[in-house]
mmCIF file of C-alpha atoms in Angstrom:
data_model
loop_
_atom_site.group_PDB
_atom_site.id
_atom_site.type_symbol
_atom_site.label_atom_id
_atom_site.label_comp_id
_atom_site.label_asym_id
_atom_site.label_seq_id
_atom_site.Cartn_x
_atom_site.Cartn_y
_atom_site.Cartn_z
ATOM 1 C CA UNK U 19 0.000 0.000 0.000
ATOM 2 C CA UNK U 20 1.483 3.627 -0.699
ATOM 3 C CA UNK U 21 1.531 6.069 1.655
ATOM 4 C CA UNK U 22 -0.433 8.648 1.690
ATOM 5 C CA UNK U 23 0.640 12.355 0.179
ATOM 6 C CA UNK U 24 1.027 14.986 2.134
ATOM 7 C CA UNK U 25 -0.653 17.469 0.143
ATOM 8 C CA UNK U 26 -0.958 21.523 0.747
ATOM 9 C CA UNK U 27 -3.271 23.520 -0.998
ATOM 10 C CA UNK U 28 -1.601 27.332 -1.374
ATOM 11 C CA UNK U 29 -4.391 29.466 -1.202
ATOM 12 C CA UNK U 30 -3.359 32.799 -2.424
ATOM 13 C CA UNK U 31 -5.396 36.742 -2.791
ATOM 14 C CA UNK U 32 -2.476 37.926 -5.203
ATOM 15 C CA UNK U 33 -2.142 37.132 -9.098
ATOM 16 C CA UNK U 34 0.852 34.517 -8.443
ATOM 17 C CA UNK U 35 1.040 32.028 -5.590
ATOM 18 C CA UNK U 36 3.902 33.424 -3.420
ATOM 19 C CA UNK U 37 7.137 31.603 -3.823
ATOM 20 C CA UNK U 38 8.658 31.623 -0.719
ATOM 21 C CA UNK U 39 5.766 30.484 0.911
ATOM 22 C CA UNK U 40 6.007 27.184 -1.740
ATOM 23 C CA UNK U 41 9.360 26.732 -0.558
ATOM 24 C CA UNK U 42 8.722 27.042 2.988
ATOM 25 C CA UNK U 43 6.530 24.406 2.474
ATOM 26 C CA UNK U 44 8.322 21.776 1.043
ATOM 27 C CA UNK U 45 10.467 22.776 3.663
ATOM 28 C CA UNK U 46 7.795 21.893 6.171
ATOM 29 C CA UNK U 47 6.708 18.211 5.355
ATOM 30 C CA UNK U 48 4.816 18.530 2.361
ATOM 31 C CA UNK U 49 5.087 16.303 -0.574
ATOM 32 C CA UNK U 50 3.439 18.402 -3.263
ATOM 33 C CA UNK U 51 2.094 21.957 -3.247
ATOM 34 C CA UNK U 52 -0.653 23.052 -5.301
ATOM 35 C CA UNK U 53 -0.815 26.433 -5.712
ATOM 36 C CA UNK U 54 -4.130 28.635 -6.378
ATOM 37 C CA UNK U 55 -3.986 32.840 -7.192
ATOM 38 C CA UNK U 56 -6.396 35.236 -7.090
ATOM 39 C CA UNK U 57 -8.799 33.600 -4.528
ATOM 40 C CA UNK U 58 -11.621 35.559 -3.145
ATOM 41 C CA UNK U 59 -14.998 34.521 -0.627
ATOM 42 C CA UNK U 60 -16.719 34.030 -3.380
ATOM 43 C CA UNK U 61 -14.895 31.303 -5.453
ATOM 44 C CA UNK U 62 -13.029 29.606 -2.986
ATOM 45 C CA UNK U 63 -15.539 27.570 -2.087
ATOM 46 C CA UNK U 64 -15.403 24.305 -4.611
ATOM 47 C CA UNK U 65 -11.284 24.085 -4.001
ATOM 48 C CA UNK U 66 -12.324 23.919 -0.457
ATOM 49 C CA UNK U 67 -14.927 21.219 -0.901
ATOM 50 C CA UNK U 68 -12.408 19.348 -2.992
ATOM 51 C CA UNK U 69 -10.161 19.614 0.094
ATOM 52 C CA UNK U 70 -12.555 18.139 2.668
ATOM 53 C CA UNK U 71 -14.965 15.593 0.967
ATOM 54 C CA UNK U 72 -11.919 13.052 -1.235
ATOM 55 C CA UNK U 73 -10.020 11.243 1.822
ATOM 56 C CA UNK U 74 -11.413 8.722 4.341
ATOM 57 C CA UNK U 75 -11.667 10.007 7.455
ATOM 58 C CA UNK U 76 -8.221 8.860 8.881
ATOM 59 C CA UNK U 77 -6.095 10.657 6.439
ATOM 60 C CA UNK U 78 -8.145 13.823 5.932
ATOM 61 C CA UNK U 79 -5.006 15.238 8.311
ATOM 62 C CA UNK U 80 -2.722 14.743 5.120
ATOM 63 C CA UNK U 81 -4.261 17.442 3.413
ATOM 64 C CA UNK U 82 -4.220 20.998 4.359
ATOM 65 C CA UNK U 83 -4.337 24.655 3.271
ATOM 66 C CA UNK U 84 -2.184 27.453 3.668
ATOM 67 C CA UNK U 85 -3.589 31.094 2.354
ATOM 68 C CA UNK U 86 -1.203 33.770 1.955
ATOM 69 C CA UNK U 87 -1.260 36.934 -0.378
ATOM 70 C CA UNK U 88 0.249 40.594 0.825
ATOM 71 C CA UNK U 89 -3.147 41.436 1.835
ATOM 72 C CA UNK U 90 -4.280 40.762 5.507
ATOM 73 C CA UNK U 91 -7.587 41.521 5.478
ATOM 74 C CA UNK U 92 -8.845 39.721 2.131
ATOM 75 C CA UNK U 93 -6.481 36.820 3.793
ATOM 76 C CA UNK U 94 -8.537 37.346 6.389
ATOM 77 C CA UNK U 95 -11.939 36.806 4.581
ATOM 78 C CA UNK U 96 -10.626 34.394 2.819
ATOM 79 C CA UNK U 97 -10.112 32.257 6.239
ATOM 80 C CA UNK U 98 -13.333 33.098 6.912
ATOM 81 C CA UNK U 99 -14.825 31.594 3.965
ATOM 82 C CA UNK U 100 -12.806 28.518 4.129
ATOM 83 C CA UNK U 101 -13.453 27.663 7.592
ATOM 84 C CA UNK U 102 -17.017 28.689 6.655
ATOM 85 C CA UNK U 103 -17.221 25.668 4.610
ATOM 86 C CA UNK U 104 -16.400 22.634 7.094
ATOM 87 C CA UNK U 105 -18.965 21.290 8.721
ATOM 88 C CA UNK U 106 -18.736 17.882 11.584
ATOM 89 C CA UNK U 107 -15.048 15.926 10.509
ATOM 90 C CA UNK U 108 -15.553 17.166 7.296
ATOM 91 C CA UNK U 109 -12.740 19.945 7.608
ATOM 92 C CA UNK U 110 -9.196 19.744 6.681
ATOM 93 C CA UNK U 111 -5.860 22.082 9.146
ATOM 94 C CA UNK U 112 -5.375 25.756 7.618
ATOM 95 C CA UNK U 113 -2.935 28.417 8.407
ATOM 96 C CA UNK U 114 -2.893 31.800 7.731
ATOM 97 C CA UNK U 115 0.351 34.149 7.200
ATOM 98 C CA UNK U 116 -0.442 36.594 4.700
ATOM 99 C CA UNK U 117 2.889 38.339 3.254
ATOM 100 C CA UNK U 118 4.364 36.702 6.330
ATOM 101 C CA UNK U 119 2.468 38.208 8.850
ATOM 102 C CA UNK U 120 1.860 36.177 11.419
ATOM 103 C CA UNK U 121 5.611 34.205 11.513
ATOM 104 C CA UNK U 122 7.252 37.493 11.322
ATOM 105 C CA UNK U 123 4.919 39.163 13.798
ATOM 106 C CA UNK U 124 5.003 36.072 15.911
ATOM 107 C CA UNK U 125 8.722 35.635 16.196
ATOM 108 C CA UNK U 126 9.375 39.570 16.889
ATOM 109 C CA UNK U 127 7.702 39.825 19.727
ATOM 110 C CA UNK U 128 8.522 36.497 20.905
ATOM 111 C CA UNK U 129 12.143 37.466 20.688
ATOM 112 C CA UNK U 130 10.432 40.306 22.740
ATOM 113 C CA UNK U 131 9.344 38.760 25.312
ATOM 114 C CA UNK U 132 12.583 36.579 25.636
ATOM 115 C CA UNK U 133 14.316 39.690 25.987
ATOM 116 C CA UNK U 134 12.455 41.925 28.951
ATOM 117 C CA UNK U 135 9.153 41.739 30.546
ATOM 118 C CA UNK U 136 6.100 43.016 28.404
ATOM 119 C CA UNK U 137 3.551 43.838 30.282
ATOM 120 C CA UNK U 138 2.928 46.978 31.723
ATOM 121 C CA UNK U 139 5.877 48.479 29.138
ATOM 122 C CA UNK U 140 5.237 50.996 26.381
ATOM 123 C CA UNK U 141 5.678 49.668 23.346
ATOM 124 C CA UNK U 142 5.874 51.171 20.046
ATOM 125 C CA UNK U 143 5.385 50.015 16.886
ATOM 126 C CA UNK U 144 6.978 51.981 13.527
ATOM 127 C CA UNK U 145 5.724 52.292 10.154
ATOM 128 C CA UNK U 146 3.063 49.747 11.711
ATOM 129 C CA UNK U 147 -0.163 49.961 9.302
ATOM 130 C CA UNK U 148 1.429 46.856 7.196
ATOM 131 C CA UNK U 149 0.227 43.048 7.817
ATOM 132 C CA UNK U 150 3.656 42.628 10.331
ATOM 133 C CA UNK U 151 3.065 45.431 12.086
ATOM 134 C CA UNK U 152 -0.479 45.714 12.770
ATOM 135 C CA UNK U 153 -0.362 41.622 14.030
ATOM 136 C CA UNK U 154 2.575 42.599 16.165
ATOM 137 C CA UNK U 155 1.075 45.668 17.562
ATOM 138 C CA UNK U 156 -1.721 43.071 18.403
ATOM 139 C CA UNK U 157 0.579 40.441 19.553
ATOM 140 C CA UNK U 158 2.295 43.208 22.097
ATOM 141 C CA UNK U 159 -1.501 44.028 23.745
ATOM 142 C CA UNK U 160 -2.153 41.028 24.075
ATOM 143 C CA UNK U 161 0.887 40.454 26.223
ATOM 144 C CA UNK U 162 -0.323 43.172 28.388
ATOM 145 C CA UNK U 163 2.210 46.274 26.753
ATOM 146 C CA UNK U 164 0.753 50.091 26.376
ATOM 147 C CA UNK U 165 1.169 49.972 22.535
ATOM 148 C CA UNK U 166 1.409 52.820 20.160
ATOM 149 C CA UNK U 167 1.165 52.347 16.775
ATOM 150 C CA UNK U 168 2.555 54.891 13.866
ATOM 151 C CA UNK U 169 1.680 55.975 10.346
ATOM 152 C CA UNK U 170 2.766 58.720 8.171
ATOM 153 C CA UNK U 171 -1.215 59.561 7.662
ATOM 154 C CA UNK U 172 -3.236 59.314 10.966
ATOM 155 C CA UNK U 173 -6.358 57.928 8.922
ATOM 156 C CA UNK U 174 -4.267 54.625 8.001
ATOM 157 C CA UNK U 175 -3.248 54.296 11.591
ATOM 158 C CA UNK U 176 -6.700 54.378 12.897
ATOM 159 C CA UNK U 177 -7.833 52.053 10.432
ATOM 160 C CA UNK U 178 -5.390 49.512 11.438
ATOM 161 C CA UNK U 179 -5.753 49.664 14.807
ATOM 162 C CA UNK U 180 -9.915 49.625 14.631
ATOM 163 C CA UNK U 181 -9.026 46.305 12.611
ATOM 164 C CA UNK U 182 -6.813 44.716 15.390
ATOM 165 C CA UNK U 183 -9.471 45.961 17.646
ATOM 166 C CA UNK U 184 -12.489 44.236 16.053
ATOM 167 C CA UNK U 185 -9.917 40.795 15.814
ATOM 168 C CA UNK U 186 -7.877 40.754 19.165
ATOM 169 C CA UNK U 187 -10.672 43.410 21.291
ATOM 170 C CA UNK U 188 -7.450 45.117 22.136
ATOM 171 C CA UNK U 189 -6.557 48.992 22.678
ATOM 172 C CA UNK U 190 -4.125 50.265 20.061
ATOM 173 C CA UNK U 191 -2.996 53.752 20.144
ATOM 174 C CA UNK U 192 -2.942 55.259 16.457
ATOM 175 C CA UNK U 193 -0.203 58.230 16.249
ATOM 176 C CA UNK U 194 0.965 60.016 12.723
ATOM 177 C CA UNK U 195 4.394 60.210 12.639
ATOM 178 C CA UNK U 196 5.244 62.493 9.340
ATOM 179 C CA UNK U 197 9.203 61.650 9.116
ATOM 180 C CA UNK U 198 11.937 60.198 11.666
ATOM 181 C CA UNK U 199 11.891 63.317 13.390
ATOM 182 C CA UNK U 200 8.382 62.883 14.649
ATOM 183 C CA UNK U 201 9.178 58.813 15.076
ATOM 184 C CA UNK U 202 12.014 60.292 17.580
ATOM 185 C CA UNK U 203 9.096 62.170 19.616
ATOM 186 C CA UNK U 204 7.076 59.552 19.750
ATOM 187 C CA UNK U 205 9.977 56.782 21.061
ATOM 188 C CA UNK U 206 10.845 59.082 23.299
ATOM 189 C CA UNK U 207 9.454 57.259 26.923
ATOM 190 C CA UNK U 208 9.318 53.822 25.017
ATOM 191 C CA UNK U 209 10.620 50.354 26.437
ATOM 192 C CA UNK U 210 9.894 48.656 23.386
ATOM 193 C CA UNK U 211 10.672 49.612 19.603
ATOM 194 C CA UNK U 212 9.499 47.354 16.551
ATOM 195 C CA UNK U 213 9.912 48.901 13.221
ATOM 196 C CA UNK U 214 7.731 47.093 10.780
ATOM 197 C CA UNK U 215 8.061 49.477 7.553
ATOM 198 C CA UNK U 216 8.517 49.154 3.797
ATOM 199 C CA UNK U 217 11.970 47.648 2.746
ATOM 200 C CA UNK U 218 15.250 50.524 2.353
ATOM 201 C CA UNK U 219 13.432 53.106 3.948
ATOM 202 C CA UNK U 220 14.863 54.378 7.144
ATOM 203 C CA UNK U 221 12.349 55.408 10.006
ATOM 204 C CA UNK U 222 15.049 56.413 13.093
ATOM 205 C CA UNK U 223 18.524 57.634 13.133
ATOM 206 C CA UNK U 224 20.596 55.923 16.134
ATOM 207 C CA UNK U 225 20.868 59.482 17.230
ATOM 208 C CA UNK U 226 17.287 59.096 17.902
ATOM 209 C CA UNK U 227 17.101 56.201 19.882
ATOM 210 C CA UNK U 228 20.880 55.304 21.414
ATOM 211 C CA UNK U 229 20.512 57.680 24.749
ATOM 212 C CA UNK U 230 16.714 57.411 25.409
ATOM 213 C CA UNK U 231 16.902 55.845 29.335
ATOM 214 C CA UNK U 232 14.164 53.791 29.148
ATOM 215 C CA UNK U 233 14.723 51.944 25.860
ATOM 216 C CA UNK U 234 15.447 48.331 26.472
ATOM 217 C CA UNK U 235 14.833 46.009 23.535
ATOM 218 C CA UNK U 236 14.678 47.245 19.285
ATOM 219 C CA UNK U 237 13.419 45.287 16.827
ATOM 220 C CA UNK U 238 14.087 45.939 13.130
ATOM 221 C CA UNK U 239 11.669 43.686 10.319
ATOM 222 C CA UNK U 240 13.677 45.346 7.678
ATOM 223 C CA UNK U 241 16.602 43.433 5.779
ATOM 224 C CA UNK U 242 16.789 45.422 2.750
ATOM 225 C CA UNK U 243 19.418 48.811 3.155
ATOM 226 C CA UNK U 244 19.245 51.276 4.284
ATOM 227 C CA UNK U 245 18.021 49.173 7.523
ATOM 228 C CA UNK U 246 14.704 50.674 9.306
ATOM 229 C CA UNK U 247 16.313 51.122 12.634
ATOM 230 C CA UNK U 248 20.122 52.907 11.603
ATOM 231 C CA UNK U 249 22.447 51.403 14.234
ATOM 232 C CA UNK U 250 20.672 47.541 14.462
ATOM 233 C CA UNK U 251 22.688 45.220 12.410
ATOM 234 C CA UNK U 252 20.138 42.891 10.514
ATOM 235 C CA UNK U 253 22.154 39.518 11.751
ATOM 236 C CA UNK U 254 21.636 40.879 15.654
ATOM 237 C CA UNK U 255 20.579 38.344 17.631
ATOM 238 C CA UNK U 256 19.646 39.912 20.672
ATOM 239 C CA UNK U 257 22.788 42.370 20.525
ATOM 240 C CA UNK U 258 23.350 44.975 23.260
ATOM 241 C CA UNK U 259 24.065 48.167 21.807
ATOM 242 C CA UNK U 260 24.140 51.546 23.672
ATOM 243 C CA UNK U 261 22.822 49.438 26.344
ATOM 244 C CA UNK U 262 19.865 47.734 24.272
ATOM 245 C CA UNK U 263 18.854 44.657 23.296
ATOM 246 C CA UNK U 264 18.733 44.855 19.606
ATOM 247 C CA UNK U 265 16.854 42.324 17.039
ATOM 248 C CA UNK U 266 17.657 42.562 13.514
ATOM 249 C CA UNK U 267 15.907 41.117 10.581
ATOM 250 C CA UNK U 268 18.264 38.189 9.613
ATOM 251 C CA UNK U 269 18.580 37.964 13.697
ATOM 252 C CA UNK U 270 15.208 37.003 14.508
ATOM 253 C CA UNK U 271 13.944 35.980 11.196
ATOM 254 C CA UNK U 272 15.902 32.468 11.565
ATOM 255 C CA UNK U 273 13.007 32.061 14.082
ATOM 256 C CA UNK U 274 10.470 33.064 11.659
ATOM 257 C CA UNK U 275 11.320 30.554 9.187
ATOM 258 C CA UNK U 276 11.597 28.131 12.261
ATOM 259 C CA UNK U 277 8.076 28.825 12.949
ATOM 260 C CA UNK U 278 6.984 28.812 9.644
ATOM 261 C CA UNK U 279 8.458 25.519 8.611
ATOM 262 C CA UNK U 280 7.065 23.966 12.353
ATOM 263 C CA UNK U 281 3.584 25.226 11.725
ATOM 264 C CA UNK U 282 3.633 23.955 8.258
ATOM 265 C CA UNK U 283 4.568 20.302 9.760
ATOM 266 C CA UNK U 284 1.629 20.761 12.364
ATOM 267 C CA UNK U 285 -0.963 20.928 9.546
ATOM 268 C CA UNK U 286 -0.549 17.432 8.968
ATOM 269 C CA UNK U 287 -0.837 15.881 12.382
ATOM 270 C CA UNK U 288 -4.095 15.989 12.234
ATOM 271 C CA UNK U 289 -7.453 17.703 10.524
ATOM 272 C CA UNK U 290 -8.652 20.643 12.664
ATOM 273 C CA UNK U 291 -6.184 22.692 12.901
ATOM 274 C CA UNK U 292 -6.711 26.739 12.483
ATOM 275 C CA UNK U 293 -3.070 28.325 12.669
ATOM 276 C CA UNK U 294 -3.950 32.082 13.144
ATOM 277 C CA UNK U 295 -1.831 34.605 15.100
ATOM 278 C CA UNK U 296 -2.149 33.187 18.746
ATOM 279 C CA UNK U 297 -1.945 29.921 17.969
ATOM 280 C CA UNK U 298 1.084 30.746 15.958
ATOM 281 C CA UNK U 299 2.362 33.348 18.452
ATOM 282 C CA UNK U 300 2.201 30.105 21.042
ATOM 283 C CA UNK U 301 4.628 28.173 19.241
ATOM 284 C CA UNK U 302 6.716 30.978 18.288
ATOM 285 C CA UNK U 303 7.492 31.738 21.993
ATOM 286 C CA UNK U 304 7.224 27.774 22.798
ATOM 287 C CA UNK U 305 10.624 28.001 19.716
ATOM 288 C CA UNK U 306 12.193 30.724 21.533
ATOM 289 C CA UNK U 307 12.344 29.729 25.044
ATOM 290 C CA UNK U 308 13.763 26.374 23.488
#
């Protein structure tokens, strides 16, 4: 008798399947990937009924889906309209991470919490409107920190936290912060520093941030130069600098992938799975305590 394929179904909102979410899940366990682009509410549903009704009960955990695209909320009602669709054992694991946001988020503020002691800290979150930063800025409440989060437009920054708001029912602070200058203000009585912005663009100056007293930990999400945090080296792995712990991209992003790939690999273990932000978040700080 053969053994039975692991197979993932790579639900996707963009025009192409992502990539480096295929390879991450080879990576993972799986033994083929099918990928599927441009998936909305409204025609997801057959893929997903292909997905649940074709293997006997006992191996229904060998299939799974994974929906990613750089959009968070259509990932979002996309999860919403799979999940929709099971009904009694007729349901198959799925994980969201759209444009990485719950790994990355995850393994930040794990590396976060590994570093200092959350709650009751002022937090900060950079550049934070994006799928990363509005889960970590979620991911932060939840663990009980004061968390601000900042846009260049004060609209975009409300949105986002109204969003995490209506998902986690937690208390997000929305701030515009025009240019690094105004970033500096803000940081200013911060513990905690996560800079979650577009790739190459700078949002502090380590003038800005290297003699502030009550800083203790800096996290950077961005690999591509110029970094988003000037003075955090993207391989940091929990660096002190001017008396910090720093984080950089490469630094906790070998945790990311370690999440990632682990998640992937719990899909299969059995058929009722739902991998979202805290139940990734779990085994992201589960990984980093290791």
């Amino acid at each position: 008798m053969h053994a039975v394929k692991k197979l993932l179904f790579q639900f996707d909102t963009d025009s192409h399947p992502a990539s480096f979410d295929t390879v991450v899940a080879y990576d993972g366990g799986a033994d083929h990937v099918i990928g599927h682009a441009n998936l909305t509410p409204d025609n997801v549903g057959p893929l997903v009924d292909g997905t649940i009704f074709t293997r006997a009960p006992k191996d229904k955990k060998n299939t799974a889906i994974f929906i990613g695209g750089s959009d968070l909320q259509a990932g979002e009602a996309l999860l919403a309209a799979v999940t929709a669709r099971f009904f009694a054992d007729f349901r198959v694991s799925v994980m969201l991470d759209s444009n990485g946001s719950n790994t990355t988020a995850a393994a930040g503020v794990a590396r976060i919490a590994s570093s200092t002691e959350v709650r009751g800290k002022r937090a900060v979150v950079l550049a934070g409107t994006g799928p990363v930063g509005q889960r970590a800025a979620a991911l932060l409440a939840k663990e009980g920190a004061q968390v601000v989060l900042t846009s260049r437009a004060l609209a975009r920054a409300r949105a986002a936290c109204e969003a995490m708001k209506r998902r986690f029912g937690v208390e997000i602070t929305p701030v515009e912060a025009i240019d690094n200058a105004a970033r500096a203000a803000v940081i200013e009585d911060a513990h905690i520093v996560f800079a979650t912005g577009a790739a190459g663009v700078q949002l502090l100056e380590e003038s800005q941030w290297r003699d502030l007293p009550r800083l203790e930990v800096l996290v950077d999400a961005n690999a591509t130069p110029p970094l988003g945090i000037e003075g955090v080296d993207m391989m940091d792995r929990g660096t002190e600098r001017h008396g910090k712990i720093c984080w950089g991209a490469i630094g906790f992003g070998t945790l990311k992938l370690a999440v990632h790939r682990a998640c992937i690999a719990k899909l299969f273990e059995r058929n009722d799975r739902v991998l979202d932000a805290e139940e990734i978040y779990a085994i992201a700080k589960e990984m980093a305590a290791a």
